[in-house]
mmCIF file of C-alpha atoms and ligand atoms in Angstrom:
data_model
loop_
_atom_site.group_PDB
_atom_site.id
_atom_site.type_symbol
_atom_site.label_atom_id
_atom_site.label_comp_id
_atom_site.label_asym_id
_atom_site.label_seq_id
_atom_site.Cartn_x
_atom_site.Cartn_y
_atom_site.Cartn_z
ATOM 1 C CA MET A 1 60.940 61.448 52.441
ATOM 2 C CA ASP A 2 57.771 62.687 50.773
ATOM 3 C CA ALA A 3 58.068 63.826 47.197
ATOM 4 C CA VAL A 4 57.864 67.572 46.801
ATOM 5 C CA ASP A 5 54.911 68.723 44.725
ATOM 6 C CA TYR A 6 56.324 71.477 42.584
ATOM 7 C CA SER A 7 53.054 72.032 40.764
ATOM 8 C CA LEU A 8 51.128 73.438 43.734
ATOM 9 C CA VAL A 9 48.606 75.900 42.397
ATOM 10 C CA ASP A 10 47.774 79.016 44.356
ATOM 11 C CA MET A 11 44.434 80.271 43.067
ATOM 12 C CA SER A 12 43.972 82.720 45.930
ATOM 13 C CA GLN A 13 45.482 85.606 44.013
ATOM 14 C CA GLN A 14 43.732 87.883 41.542
ATOM 15 C CA THR A 15 42.416 86.616 38.230
ATOM 16 C CA THR A 16 42.915 89.556 35.900
ATOM 17 C CA THR A 17 41.527 88.828 32.472
ATOM 18 C CA LEU A 18 43.850 89.332 29.540
ATOM 19 C CA GLU A 19 42.087 91.806 27.274
ATOM 20 C CA LYS A 20 41.759 91.558 23.511
ATOM 21 C CA LEU A 21 41.471 94.558 21.196
ATOM 22 C CA GLU A 22 40.513 94.382 17.525
ATOM 23 C CA LEU A 23 42.585 96.737 15.373
ATOM 24 C CA THR A 24 41.278 97.569 11.892
ATOM 25 C CA GLY A 25 41.780 100.143 9.151
ATOM 26 C CA SER A 26 44.974 101.878 8.047
ATOM 27 C CA PRO A 27 48.123 101.675 10.176
ATOM 28 C CA HIS A 28 47.344 105.128 11.554
ATOM 29 C CA GLU A 29 43.733 104.183 12.325
ATOM 30 C CA ARG A 30 44.853 100.994 14.073
ATOM 31 C CA GLY A 31 47.242 103.028 16.176
ATOM 32 C CA VAL A 32 44.516 105.479 17.182
ATOM 33 C CA ILE A 33 42.255 102.609 18.300
ATOM 34 C CA HIS A 34 45.144 101.132 20.333
ATOM 35 C CA GLY A 35 46.053 104.506 21.872
ATOM 36 C CA GLU A 36 42.487 105.433 22.827
ATOM 37 C CA ALA A 37 41.727 102.041 24.377
ATOM 38 C CA PHE A 38 44.900 101.788 26.466
ATOM 39 C CA ALA A 39 45.893 105.418 27.118
ATOM 40 C CA ASP A 40 46.330 104.940 30.868
ATOM 41 C CA GLU A 41 48.198 101.656 30.446
ATOM 42 C CA ILE A 42 50.568 103.147 27.859
ATOM 43 C CA ALA A 43 51.332 106.087 30.156
ATOM 44 C CA SER A 44 51.960 103.632 32.986
ATOM 45 C CA ASN A 45 54.376 101.615 30.812
ATOM 46 C CA VAL A 46 56.292 104.756 29.795
ATOM 47 C CA ALA A 47 56.650 105.720 33.459
ATOM 48 C CA LEU A 48 57.804 102.213 34.410
ATOM 49 C CA TYR A 49 60.479 102.072 31.692
ATOM 50 C CA LEU A 50 61.760 105.555 32.517
ATOM 51 C CA GLU A 51 61.978 104.436 36.151
ATOM 52 C CA ILE A 52 63.981 101.324 35.288
ATOM 53 C CA PHE A 53 66.287 103.218 32.907
ATOM 54 C CA GLU A 54 66.939 105.751 35.677
ATOM 55 C CA TYR A 55 67.532 102.917 38.165
ATOM 56 C CA LYS A 56 70.119 101.454 35.788
ATOM 57 C CA GLY A 57 71.871 104.793 35.448
ATOM 58 C CA THR A 58 70.412 106.340 32.285
ATOM 59 C CA ASP A 59 68.556 109.587 32.909
ATOM 60 C CA GLU A 60 65.533 110.850 30.975
ATOM 61 C CA LYS A 61 67.587 113.334 28.979
ATOM 62 C CA THR A 62 69.773 110.562 27.578
ATOM 63 C CA VAL A 63 66.728 108.398 26.815
ATOM 64 C CA TYR A 64 65.072 111.227 24.869
ATOM 65 C CA GLU A 65 68.299 111.936 22.955
ATOM 66 C CA GLN A 66 68.270 108.318 21.802
ATOM 67 C CA VAL A 67 64.584 108.493 20.955
ATOM 68 C CA ASP A 68 65.224 111.483 18.688
ATOM 69 C CA GLU A 69 67.429 109.206 16.587
ATOM 70 C CA PHE A 70 65.010 106.278 16.628
ATOM 71 C CA ILE A 71 62.042 108.259 15.254
ATOM 72 C CA PRO A 72 63.588 108.865 11.774
ATOM 73 C CA LEU A 73 65.282 105.450 11.870
ATOM 74 C CA ILE A 74 61.941 103.648 12.296
ATOM 75 C CA GLU A 75 60.413 105.869 9.595
ATOM 76 C CA ASP A 76 63.165 104.737 7.195
ATOM 77 C CA GLU A 77 62.964 101.081 8.156
ATOM 78 C CA ASN A 78 59.193 100.561 8.137
ATOM 79 C CA LYS A 79 56.836 103.392 7.219
ATOM 80 C CA GLU A 80 53.676 101.521 8.217
ATOM 81 C CA TYR A 81 55.140 100.839 11.649
ATOM 82 C CA ALA A 82 55.977 104.532 12.046
ATOM 83 C CA GLU A 83 52.424 105.476 11.045
ATOM 84 C CA GLU A 84 50.952 103.085 13.608
ATOM 85 C CA MET A 85 53.192 104.606 16.310
ATOM 86 C CA LYS A 86 51.950 108.093 15.397
ATOM 87 C CA GLY A 87 48.379 106.815 15.678
ATOM 88 C CA ILE A 88 49.085 105.434 19.163
ATOM 89 C CA ALA A 89 50.478 108.822 20.207
ATOM 90 C CA GLU A 90 47.416 110.628 18.830
ATOM 91 C CA GLY A 91 44.943 108.187 20.385
ATOM 92 C CA SER A 92 46.595 108.123 23.789
ATOM 93 C CA GLY A 93 47.411 111.823 24.036
ATOM 94 C CA LEU A 94 51.076 111.017 24.654
ATOM 95 C CA SER A 95 53.945 112.391 22.590
ATOM 96 C CA LEU A 96 55.516 110.443 19.727
ATOM 97 C CA GLU A 97 58.723 110.508 21.755
ATOM 98 C CA GLU A 98 57.042 108.765 24.691
ATOM 99 C CA VAL A 99 55.546 106.102 22.416
ATOM 100 C CA THR A 100 58.945 105.608 20.766
ATOM 101 C CA ILE A 101 60.542 104.910 24.166
ATOM 102 C CA LEU A 102 58.358 101.800 24.318
ATOM 103 C CA ASN A 103 58.879 100.725 20.718
ATOM 104 C CA ALA A 104 62.664 100.990 20.952
ATOM 105 C CA ARG A 105 62.791 99.819 24.549
ATOM 106 C CA TYR A 106 65.120 96.863 23.909
ATOM 107 C CA GLU A 107 67.644 99.037 22.153
ATOM 108 C CA VAL A 108 67.431 101.844 24.740
ATOM 109 C CA MET A 109 67.520 99.343 27.589
ATOM 110 C CA TYR A 110 70.588 97.410 26.461
ATOM 111 C CA SER A 111 72.356 100.680 25.779
ATOM 112 C CA ALA A 112 71.454 101.825 29.309
ATOM 113 C CA PHE A 113 72.735 98.571 30.771
ATOM 114 C CA LYS A 114 75.951 98.922 28.783
ATOM 115 C CA GLN A 115 76.469 102.436 30.052
ATOM 116 C CA ALA A 116 75.693 101.346 33.601
ATOM 117 C CA ALA A 117 78.240 98.545 33.543
ATOM 118 C CA ASP A 118 80.750 97.395 30.954
ATOM 119 C CA GLU A 119 80.213 93.837 32.052
ATOM 120 C CA LEU A 120 76.441 94.018 31.578
ATOM 121 C CA ASP A 121 75.978 92.779 35.119
ATOM 122 C CA GLU A 122 73.453 95.408 36.097
ATOM 123 C CA GLY A 123 70.508 94.790 33.839
ATOM 124 C CA LEU A 124 68.026 92.075 33.009
ATOM 125 C CA PRO A 125 66.004 91.851 29.817
ATOM 126 C CA ASP A 126 62.956 89.603 29.495
ATOM 127 C CA ALA A 127 63.596 86.183 31.052
ATOM 128 C CA CYS A 128 61.368 83.510 29.600
ATOM 129 C CA THR A 129 60.942 79.805 28.860
ATOM 130 C CA ALA A 130 59.716 78.839 25.380
ATOM 131 C CA PHE A 131 58.799 75.670 23.495
ATOM 132 C CA GLY A 132 57.906 74.323 20.070
ATOM 133 C CA ILE A 133 56.065 71.029 19.515
ATOM 134 C CA GLN A 134 55.978 69.294 16.146
ATOM 135 C CA PRO A 135 52.789 67.352 15.306
ATOM 136 C CA GLU A 136 54.554 63.969 15.577
ATOM 137 C CA ILE A 137 54.483 64.145 19.404
ATOM 138 C CA SER A 138 51.121 65.839 19.955
ATOM 139 C CA SER A 139 47.960 63.813 20.531
ATOM 140 C CA THR A 140 46.093 66.060 18.111
ATOM 141 C CA ASP A 141 48.548 66.117 15.176
ATOM 142 C CA HIS A 142 48.754 69.871 15.751
ATOM 143 C CA THR A 143 51.780 72.161 15.929
ATOM 144 C CA TYR A 144 52.165 74.077 19.179
ATOM 145 C CA LEU A 145 54.350 77.025 20.069
ATOM 146 C CA GLY A 146 54.455 79.133 23.208
ATOM 147 C CA GLN A 147 56.155 80.382 26.315
ATOM 148 C CA ASN A 148 56.007 81.963 29.708
ATOM 149 C CA TRP A 149 56.990 85.615 29.358
ATOM 150 C CA ASP A 150 58.877 86.780 32.457
ATOM 151 C CA TRP A 151 59.334 90.487 32.972
ATOM 152 C CA MET A 152 58.723 93.320 35.419
ATOM 153 C CA PRO A 153 55.586 93.022 37.553
ATOM 154 C CA GLY A 154 53.132 95.797 36.742
ATOM 155 C CA LEU A 155 53.767 96.036 33.033
ATOM 156 C CA GLU A 156 50.522 96.385 31.049
ATOM 157 C CA THR A 157 49.859 93.973 28.170
ATOM 158 C CA PHE A 158 46.993 92.950 25.901
ATOM 159 C CA VAL A 159 46.260 90.781 22.869
ATOM 160 C CA MET A 160 45.950 92.463 19.468
ATOM 161 C CA ASP A 161 43.507 90.979 16.953
ATOM 162 C CA ILE A 162 44.605 92.736 13.764
ATOM 163 C CA LYS A 163 42.492 92.685 10.606
ATOM 164 C CA ARG A 164 44.237 93.999 7.476
ATOM 165 C CA ASP A 165 43.635 94.100 3.726
ATOM 166 C CA ASN A 166 47.231 94.311 2.506
ATOM 167 C CA LYS A 167 48.962 92.111 5.095
ATOM 168 C CA PRO A 168 48.022 88.934 6.973
ATOM 169 C CA ASN A 169 45.524 89.070 9.806
ATOM 170 C CA MET A 170 47.257 88.254 13.061
ATOM 171 C CA VAL A 171 46.804 87.665 16.802
ATOM 172 C CA ALA A 172 49.656 88.723 19.078
ATOM 173 C CA MET A 173 50.371 89.734 22.629
ATOM 174 C CA THR A 174 51.963 93.154 23.004
ATOM 175 C CA GLU A 175 52.893 95.635 25.696
ATOM 176 C CA ALA A 176 50.445 98.559 25.704
ATOM 177 C CA GLY A 177 51.941 101.198 23.412
ATOM 178 C CA ILE A 178 54.109 98.836 21.354
ATOM 179 C CA VAL A 179 53.071 98.285 17.744
ATOM 180 C CA GLY A 180 55.081 95.141 17.178
ATOM 181 C CA GLY A 181 53.553 92.174 18.865
ATOM 182 C CA LYS A 182 55.941 89.796 20.575
ATOM 183 C CA ILE A 183 54.312 86.393 20.956
ATOM 184 C CA GLY A 184 51.813 85.694 18.190
ATOM 185 C CA PHE A 185 50.854 84.147 14.868
ATOM 186 C CA ASN A 186 49.190 85.067 11.581
ATOM 187 C CA GLU A 187 46.647 83.696 9.114
ATOM 188 C CA HIS A 188 49.383 81.866 7.184
ATOM 189 C CA GLY A 189 50.108 79.751 10.250
ATOM 190 C CA ILE A 190 53.401 81.478 11.065
ATOM 191 C CA GLY A 191 54.101 82.114 14.742
ATOM 192 C CA MET A 192 56.899 83.402 16.949
ATOM 193 C CA THR A 193 58.077 83.447 20.562
ATOM 194 C CA LEU A 194 60.658 85.652 22.262
ATOM 195 C CA ASN A 195 63.239 85.168 25.019
ATOM 196 C CA GLY A 196 65.927 87.554 26.233
ATOM 197 C CA LEU A 197 69.625 86.730 25.753
ATOM 198 C CA ILE A 198 72.726 88.667 26.740
ATOM 199 C CA THR A 199 75.997 88.509 24.791
ATOM 200 C CA GLU A 200 79.096 90.665 25.083
ATOM 201 C CA LYS A 201 78.489 93.160 22.234
ATOM 202 C CA ASP A 202 74.953 94.081 23.334
ATOM 203 C CA GLY A 203 74.205 97.786 23.512
ATOM 204 C CA GLU A 204 77.400 98.980 21.852
ATOM 205 C CA ASP A 205 75.524 100.352 18.836
ATOM 206 C CA PRO A 206 71.865 100.890 19.720
ATOM 207 C CA PHE A 207 70.881 102.532 16.432
ATOM 208 C CA ASN A 208 69.726 99.561 14.427
ATOM 209 C CA LYS A 209 66.226 98.501 13.398
ATOM 210 C CA PRO A 210 64.414 97.949 16.722
ATOM 211 C CA TYR A 211 63.471 94.405 17.629
ATOM 212 C CA HIS A 212 59.790 95.229 17.896
ATOM 213 C CA VAL A 213 59.804 96.446 14.278
ATOM 214 C CA ARG A 214 61.383 93.119 13.305
ATOM 215 C CA PHE A 215 58.740 91.201 15.269
ATOM 216 C CA ARG A 216 55.940 92.940 13.352
ATOM 217 C CA GLU A 217 57.723 92.032 10.104
ATOM 218 C CA VAL A 218 57.875 88.369 11.207
ATOM 219 C CA LEU A 219 54.115 88.465 11.738
ATOM 220 C CA ASP A 220 53.632 90.177 8.343
ATOM 221 C CA ALA A 221 55.206 87.163 6.576
ATOM 222 C CA ARG A 222 53.426 84.780 4.189
ATOM 223 C CA ARG A 223 56.219 82.178 4.250
ATOM 224 C CA MET A 224 58.849 80.952 6.693
ATOM 225 C CA ASP A 225 61.752 82.511 4.796
ATOM 226 C CA GLU A 226 59.998 85.890 4.896
ATOM 227 C CA ALA A 227 59.490 85.442 8.646
ATOM 228 C CA ILE A 228 63.137 84.578 9.327
ATOM 229 C CA ALA A 229 64.703 87.311 7.175
ATOM 230 C CA PRO A 230 63.865 90.351 9.368
ATOM 231 C CA LEU A 231 65.546 88.689 12.351
ATOM 232 C CA ILE A 232 68.850 87.724 10.766
ATOM 233 C CA SER A 233 69.445 89.859 7.668
ATOM 234 C CA THR A 234 70.659 93.094 9.241
ATOM 235 C CA PRO A 235 72.846 93.941 12.267
ATOM 236 C CA ARG A 236 71.115 94.233 15.618
ATOM 237 C CA ALA A 237 71.600 96.363 18.728
ATOM 238 C CA CYS A 238 71.361 93.458 21.149
ATOM 239 C CA SER A 239 70.636 89.750 21.512
ATOM 240 C CA ALA A 240 67.440 87.707 21.599
ATOM 241 C CA ASN A 241 66.114 84.214 21.093
ATOM 242 C CA VAL A 242 63.172 83.695 18.754
ATOM 243 C CA ILE A 243 61.431 80.487 17.715
ATOM 244 C CA VAL A 244 59.769 80.875 14.320
ATOM 245 C CA ALA A 245 57.343 78.094 13.421
ATOM 246 C CA HIS A 246 54.835 77.136 10.722
ATOM 247 C CA GLU A 247 51.559 75.314 11.217
ATOM 248 C CA VAL A 248 52.765 72.240 9.282
ATOM 249 C CA GLY A 249 55.419 71.764 11.950
ATOM 250 C CA GLU A 250 58.554 73.347 10.479
ATOM 251 C CA MET A 251 60.342 75.405 13.119
ATOM 252 C CA VAL A 252 63.730 76.913 13.849
ATOM 253 C CA ASN A 253 65.125 78.444 17.014
ATOM 254 C CA LEU A 254 67.188 81.552 16.238
ATOM 255 C CA GLU A 255 69.786 82.718 18.747
ATOM 256 C CA ILE A 256 70.705 86.164 17.481
ATOM 257 C CA SER A 257 73.344 88.588 18.730
ATOM 258 C CA PRO A 258 74.413 91.929 17.247
ATOM 259 C CA GLN A 259 76.520 90.344 14.503
ATOM 260 C CA SER A 260 75.833 86.609 14.405
ATOM 261 C CA SER A 261 73.016 84.050 14.407
ATOM 262 C CA ASN A 262 72.708 80.414 15.497
ATOM 263 C CA TYR A 263 70.096 78.002 14.170
ATOM 264 C CA ILE A 264 68.785 75.201 16.364
ATOM 265 C CA TYR A 265 66.262 72.607 15.175
ATOM 266 C CA PRO A 266 63.930 70.324 17.169
ATOM 267 C CA GLN A 267 65.265 67.110 18.656
ATOM 268 C CA ASN A 268 62.716 64.326 18.954
ATOM 269 C CA HIS A 269 60.214 66.858 17.566
ATOM 270 C CA LEU A 270 60.637 69.171 20.567
ATOM 271 C CA LEU A 271 62.329 72.546 21.108
ATOM 272 C CA THR A 272 62.763 74.330 24.423
ATOM 273 C CA HIS A 273 64.798 77.433 25.164
ATOM 274 C CA ALA A 274 65.370 79.790 28.099
ATOM 275 C CA ASN A 275 67.875 82.667 28.454
ATOM 276 C CA HIS A 276 71.335 81.249 27.840
ATOM 277 C CA VAL A 277 72.969 80.666 24.475
ATOM 278 C CA GLU A 278 72.933 76.939 23.635
ATOM 279 C CA ASP A 279 75.291 77.145 20.647
ATOM 280 C CA ARG A 280 78.472 78.897 21.797
ATOM 281 C CA SER A 281 80.217 78.551 18.430
ATOM 282 C CA THR A 282 79.562 82.148 17.363
ATOM 283 C CA MET A 283 78.687 84.023 20.570
ATOM 284 C CA ASN A 284 79.274 83.993 24.313
ATOM 285 C CA SER A 285 76.509 83.908 26.906
ATOM 286 C CA GLU A 286 76.108 86.230 29.881
ATOM 287 C CA PHE A 287 72.537 85.900 31.166
ATOM 288 C CA GLU A 288 73.168 82.818 33.320
ATOM 289 C CA LYS A 289 75.605 84.835 35.441
ATOM 290 C CA LEU A 290 72.632 87.015 36.454
ATOM 291 C CA ILE A 291 69.914 84.350 36.628
ATOM 292 C CA PRO A 292 71.462 80.866 36.851
ATOM 293 C CA ASP A 293 67.968 79.321 36.867
ATOM 294 C CA THR A 294 67.929 79.648 33.058
ATOM 295 C CA LEU A 295 70.223 76.598 33.036
ATOM 296 C CA CYS A 296 67.459 74.568 34.705
ATOM 297 C CA ARG A 297 64.280 75.929 33.110
ATOM 298 C CA ALA A 298 64.782 74.817 29.480
ATOM 299 C CA PRO A 299 65.832 71.234 30.323
ATOM 300 C CA ARG A 300 63.082 71.050 32.960
ATOM 301 C CA LEU A 301 60.425 72.038 30.415
ATOM 302 C CA LYS A 302 61.881 69.609 27.878
ATOM 303 C CA ARG A 303 61.670 66.779 30.416
ATOM 304 C CA LEU A 304 58.130 67.666 31.516
ATOM 305 C CA LEU A 305 56.971 67.592 27.893
ATOM 306 C CA ALA A 306 58.997 64.586 26.738
ATOM 307 C CA GLN A 307 57.227 62.531 29.435
ATOM 308 C CA HIS A 308 54.052 63.036 27.393
ATOM 309 C CA GLU A 309 55.489 62.236 23.981
ATOM 310 C CA GLY A 310 52.572 61.367 21.699
ATOM 311 C CA ASP A 311 50.024 62.763 24.163
ATOM 312 C CA ILE A 312 50.846 66.459 24.158
ATOM 313 C CA ASP A 313 47.859 68.762 23.993
ATOM 314 C CA VAL A 314 46.923 72.155 25.428
ATOM 315 C CA ASP A 315 46.278 70.752 28.914
ATOM 316 C CA VAL A 316 49.701 69.075 29.066
ATOM 317 C CA LEU A 317 51.304 72.355 27.997
ATOM 318 C CA LYS A 318 49.340 74.358 30.601
ATOM 319 C CA ASN A 319 50.477 71.999 33.354
ATOM 320 C CA ALA A 320 54.119 72.225 32.280
ATOM 321 C CA LEU A 321 53.993 76.023 32.209
ATOM 322 C CA GLN A 322 52.656 76.040 35.806
ATOM 323 C CA ASP A 323 55.715 74.168 37.058
ATOM 324 C CA HIS A 324 57.257 75.520 40.283
ATOM 325 C CA PHE A 325 60.548 73.643 40.490
ATOM 326 C CA GLY A 326 63.022 76.137 41.980
ATOM 327 C CA ARG A 327 60.270 78.593 42.994
ATOM 328 C CA PRO A 328 60.328 81.587 42.849
ATOM 329 C CA ASN A 329 62.832 81.295 39.990
ATOM 330 C CA SER A 330 60.771 78.613 38.262
ATOM 331 C CA ILE A 331 59.184 78.112 34.839
ATOM 332 C CA CYS A 332 56.109 79.755 36.434
ATOM 333 C CA ARG A 333 58.107 82.589 37.894
ATOM 334 C CA HIS A 334 57.221 84.702 40.940
ATOM 335 C CA PRO A 335 58.892 87.821 42.332
ATOM 336 C CA ASN A 336 61.836 87.076 44.587
ATOM 337 C CA GLU A 337 61.168 89.190 47.665
ATOM 338 C CA GLU A 338 64.889 89.342 48.397
ATOM 339 C CA ASP A 339 65.473 91.380 45.214
ATOM 340 C CA GLU A 340 65.057 95.123 44.845
ATOM 341 C CA LYS A 341 61.657 96.001 43.348
ATOM 342 C CA LEU A 342 63.071 96.974 39.952
ATOM 343 C CA ASP A 343 65.155 93.792 39.776
ATOM 344 C CA GLN A 344 62.143 91.554 40.325
ATOM 345 C CA LEU A 345 60.770 89.347 37.573
ATOM 346 C CA GLN A 346 57.575 87.336 37.304
ATOM 347 C CA THR A 347 55.704 85.434 34.633
ATOM 348 C CA ASN A 348 53.651 88.314 33.262
ATOM 349 C CA GLY A 349 51.903 86.080 30.816
ATOM 350 C CA SER A 350 51.741 82.476 29.659
ATOM 351 C CA TYR A 351 50.943 81.754 26.013
ATOM 352 C CA ILE A 352 50.177 78.583 24.077
ATOM 353 C CA MET A 353 49.582 78.850 20.329
ATOM 354 C CA ASP A 354 47.895 76.066 18.379
ATOM 355 C CA LEU A 355 49.177 77.042 14.952
ATOM 356 C CA THR A 356 47.064 74.363 13.258
ATOM 357 C CA GLU A 357 43.823 75.707 14.760
ATOM 358 C CA LYS A 358 45.112 79.297 14.624
ATOM 359 C CA CYS A 359 44.243 80.080 18.196
ATOM 360 C CA MET A 360 46.146 81.239 21.253
ATOM 361 C CA PHE A 361 45.540 80.517 24.926
ATOM 362 C CA GLY A 362 46.897 83.238 27.163
ATOM 363 C CA THR A 363 47.089 84.691 30.649
ATOM 364 C CA GLY A 364 48.238 88.138 31.716
ATOM 365 C CA GLN A 365 49.534 86.758 35.029
ATOM 366 C CA PRO A 366 51.475 83.769 36.301
ATOM 367 C CA PRO A 367 49.467 80.820 34.941
ATOM 368 C CA CYS A 368 49.061 79.299 38.421
ATOM 369 C CA THR A 369 46.932 82.288 39.464
ATOM 370 C CA THR A 370 44.513 82.634 36.569
ATOM 371 C CA GLU A 371 42.689 80.711 33.859
ATOM 372 C CA TYR A 372 43.855 80.866 30.245
ATOM 373 C CA ALA A 373 41.646 82.868 27.897
ATOM 374 C CA GLU A 374 41.248 81.718 24.294
ATOM 375 C CA PHE A 375 41.917 84.005 21.336
ATOM 376 C CA GLN A 376 40.878 82.632 17.945
ATOM 377 C CA LEU A 377 42.043 84.194 14.692
ATOM 378 C CA THR A 378 38.947 84.704 12.546
HETATM 379 ZN ZN1 ZN B 401 53.228 80.133 39.694
#
């Protein structure tokens, strides 16, 4: 029997370029620049999230009631973040409430899922496959970090290039309208990735510091301990998986649920993670009941990369992230036509960070359909 080629590349689809926007000045000024540049995209994202919340059983009125609590909560937790949100609202012509829907979207979403179903079997957060590479197994002696980010088709994203006087300069992918950044790194060589997790207490108490505020605080850090603290120091509304890494090669994978945290370190200088909890000692794991492919994606990526131990570079990482084993529910994920539209997931972006060179390679589409663009921190 012929071997199946799971890496078939379909270049016939569109090649949308991932845009970069430089954000400078005060937090408010940065927000205005963001809002003016992506007004239509932010409005589109608000509409898409309201649609999915409604689909999961949470109407607009309930969403806005939650948002009214998140506005002062974010102000208390991180004043600069709140100022940047206000700038986005001003620049885009949307209300602060609409912008807050995006910035607290994890917390609102998990709460919606919880209300829709006690067993959390109705909703899907971001489903992704992430990796960390220590310099010992790269061909370049560099530290790499990255992921495929799998989420709803149609969501608008871009890359922020933030220049600041009082905090580190940073490069990070974000959803249009969200201050935080999600997958990115800063001038001190600190980077982060993000995967969705589901554990049993998610959504019970949504009113905690939103994850996107925490992500910005990770990217504000000068040292690893400062980057880890915002993720684990205070209770959370829901669960997530974050790899935090430093350019010298130190890295830790944090599995975090509302009340507990697990710490996983590289084995053979390699970390991979998808959407199920690997360390069940402090939390259960629910996501694999919804998308069993998570159980295959992390070990698959680990195997694809381990084959190149000592030779890993950006091209090896690009090839691994284009893998189609189990398509459409593959590392390079494509919408499953059998699913309802609002249940569909695809790789909405593929990101490889060279923390040593302080640059990111990224796509705004499945990586098999478009070339990676390069974003250098300057
Ligand atoms: Zn693909």
